[in-house]
Short mmCIF file of C-alpha atoms and ligand atoms in Angstrom, two decimals:
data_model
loop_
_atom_site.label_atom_id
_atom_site.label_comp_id
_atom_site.label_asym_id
_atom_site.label_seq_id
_atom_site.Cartn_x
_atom_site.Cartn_y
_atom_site.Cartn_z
CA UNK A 392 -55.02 54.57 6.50
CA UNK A 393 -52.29 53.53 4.36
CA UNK A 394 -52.42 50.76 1.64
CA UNK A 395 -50.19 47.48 2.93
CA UNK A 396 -49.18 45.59 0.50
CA UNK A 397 -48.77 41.72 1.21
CA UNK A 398 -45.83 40.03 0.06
CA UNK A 399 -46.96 36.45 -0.06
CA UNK A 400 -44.27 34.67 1.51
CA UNK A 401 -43.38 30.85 0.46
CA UNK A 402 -42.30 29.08 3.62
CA UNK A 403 -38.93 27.05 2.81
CA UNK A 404 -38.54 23.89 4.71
CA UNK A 405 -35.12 22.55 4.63
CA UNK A 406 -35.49 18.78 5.12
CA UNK A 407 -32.44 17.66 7.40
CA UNK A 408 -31.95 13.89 6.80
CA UNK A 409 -29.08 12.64 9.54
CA UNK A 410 -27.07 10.11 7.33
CA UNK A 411 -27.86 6.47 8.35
CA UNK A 412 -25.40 5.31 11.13
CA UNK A 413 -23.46 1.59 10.88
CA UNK A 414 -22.43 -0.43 13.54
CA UNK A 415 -18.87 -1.69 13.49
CA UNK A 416 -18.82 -5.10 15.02
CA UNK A 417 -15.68 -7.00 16.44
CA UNK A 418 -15.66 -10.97 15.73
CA UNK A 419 -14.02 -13.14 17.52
CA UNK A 420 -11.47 -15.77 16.46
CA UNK A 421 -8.90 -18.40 18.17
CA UNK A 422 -5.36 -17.32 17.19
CA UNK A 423 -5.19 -12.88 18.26
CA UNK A 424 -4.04 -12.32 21.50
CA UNK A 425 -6.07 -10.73 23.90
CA UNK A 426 -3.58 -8.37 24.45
CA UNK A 427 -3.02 -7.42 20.56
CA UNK A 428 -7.02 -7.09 20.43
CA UNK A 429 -6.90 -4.23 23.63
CA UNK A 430 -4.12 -2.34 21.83
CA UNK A 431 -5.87 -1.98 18.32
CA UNK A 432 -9.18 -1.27 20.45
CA UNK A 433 -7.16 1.86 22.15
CA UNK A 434 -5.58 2.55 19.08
CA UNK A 435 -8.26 2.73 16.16
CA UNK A 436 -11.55 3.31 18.76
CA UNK A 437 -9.84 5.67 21.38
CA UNK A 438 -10.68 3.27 24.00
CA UNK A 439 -9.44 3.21 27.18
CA UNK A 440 -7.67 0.28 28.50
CA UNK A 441 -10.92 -0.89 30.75
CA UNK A 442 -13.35 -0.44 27.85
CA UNK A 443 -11.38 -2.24 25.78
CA UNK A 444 -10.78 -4.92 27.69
CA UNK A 445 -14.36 -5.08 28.25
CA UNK A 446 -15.33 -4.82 24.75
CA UNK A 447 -12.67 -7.85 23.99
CA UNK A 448 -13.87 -10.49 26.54
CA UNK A 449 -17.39 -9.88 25.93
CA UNK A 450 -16.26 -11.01 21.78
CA UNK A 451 -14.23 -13.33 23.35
CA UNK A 452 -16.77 -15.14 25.47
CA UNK A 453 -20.10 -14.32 22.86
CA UNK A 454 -18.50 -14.29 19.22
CA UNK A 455 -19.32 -10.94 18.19
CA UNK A 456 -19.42 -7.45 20.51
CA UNK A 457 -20.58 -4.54 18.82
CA UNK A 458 -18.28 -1.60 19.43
CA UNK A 459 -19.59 1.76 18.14
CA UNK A 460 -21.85 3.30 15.70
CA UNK A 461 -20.46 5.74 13.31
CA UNK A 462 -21.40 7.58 10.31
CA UNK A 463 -21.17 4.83 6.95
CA UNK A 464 -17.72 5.68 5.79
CA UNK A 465 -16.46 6.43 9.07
CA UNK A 466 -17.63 2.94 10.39
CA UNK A 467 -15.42 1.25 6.95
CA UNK A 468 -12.55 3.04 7.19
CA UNK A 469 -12.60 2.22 10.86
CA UNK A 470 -13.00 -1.49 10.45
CA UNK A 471 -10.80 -2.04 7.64
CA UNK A 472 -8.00 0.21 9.82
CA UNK A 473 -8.30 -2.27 12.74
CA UNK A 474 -8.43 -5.66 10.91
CA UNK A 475 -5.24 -4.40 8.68
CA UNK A 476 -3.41 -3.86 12.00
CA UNK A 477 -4.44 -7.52 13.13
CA UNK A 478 -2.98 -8.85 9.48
CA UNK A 479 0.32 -6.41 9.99
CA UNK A 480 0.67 -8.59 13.30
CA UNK A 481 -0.28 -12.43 10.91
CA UNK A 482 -3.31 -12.55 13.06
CA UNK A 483 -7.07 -13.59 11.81
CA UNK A 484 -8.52 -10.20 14.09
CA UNK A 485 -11.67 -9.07 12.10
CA UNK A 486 -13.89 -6.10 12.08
CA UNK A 487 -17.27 -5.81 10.11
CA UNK A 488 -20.01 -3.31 9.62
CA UNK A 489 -23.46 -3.40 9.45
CA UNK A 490 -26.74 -0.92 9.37
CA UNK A 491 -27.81 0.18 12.54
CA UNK A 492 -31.19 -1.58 12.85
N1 LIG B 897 -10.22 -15.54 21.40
C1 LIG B 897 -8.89 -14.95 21.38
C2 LIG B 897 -7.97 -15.75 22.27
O1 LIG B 897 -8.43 -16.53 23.07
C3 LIG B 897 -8.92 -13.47 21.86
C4 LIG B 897 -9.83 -12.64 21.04
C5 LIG B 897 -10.85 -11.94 21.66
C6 LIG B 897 -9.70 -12.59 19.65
C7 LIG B 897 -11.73 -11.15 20.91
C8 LIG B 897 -10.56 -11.81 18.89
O2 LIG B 897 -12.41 -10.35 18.81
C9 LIG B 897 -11.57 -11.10 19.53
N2 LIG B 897 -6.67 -15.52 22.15
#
């Protein structure tokens, strides 16, 4: 019989962390127009004109509405897009993020 020879094999485990997702949260506020807030919700967040609308009232009516999750600098650069439109336009429209959970 012929002589195997074992090649002792190290098992490599590649750990694959998925990067902690934010929230990006729209806030509410007396002075936007509900109309300016549904554009910049189609604009920045791809919505369409329902969701947005939906997304709006339910800020509108609660205070806050949490929009979408996104990866951490995705979620920033998203926010700070949307509230510079609202302060192009000399309107108070704000967008925060925060850690999913
Ligand atoms: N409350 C505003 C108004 O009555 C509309 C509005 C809705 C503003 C949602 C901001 O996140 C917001 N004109």
């Amino acid at each position: 019989m012929a002589k195997t020879i074992d090649t002792p094999r190290l098992e490599t485990r590649t750990k694959v962390e998925r990067p902690p997702l934010y929230k990006v949260i729209l806030l509410n506020d007396d002075y936007t127009p509900r109309e300016f807030v549904v554009q910049v919700l189609k604009a920045v967040f791809r919505m369409n004109a329902e969701h947005a609308m939906h997304v709006m009232m339910t800020a509108h009516r609660r205070g806050a509405c949490v929009i979408a999750v996104y990866a951490r600098d995705v979620a920033e650069t998203k926010a700070k897009e949307a509230t510079d439109l609202g302060k192009q336009g000399g309107y108070p429209l704000f967008f925060t993020t925060e850690p999913e959970q």
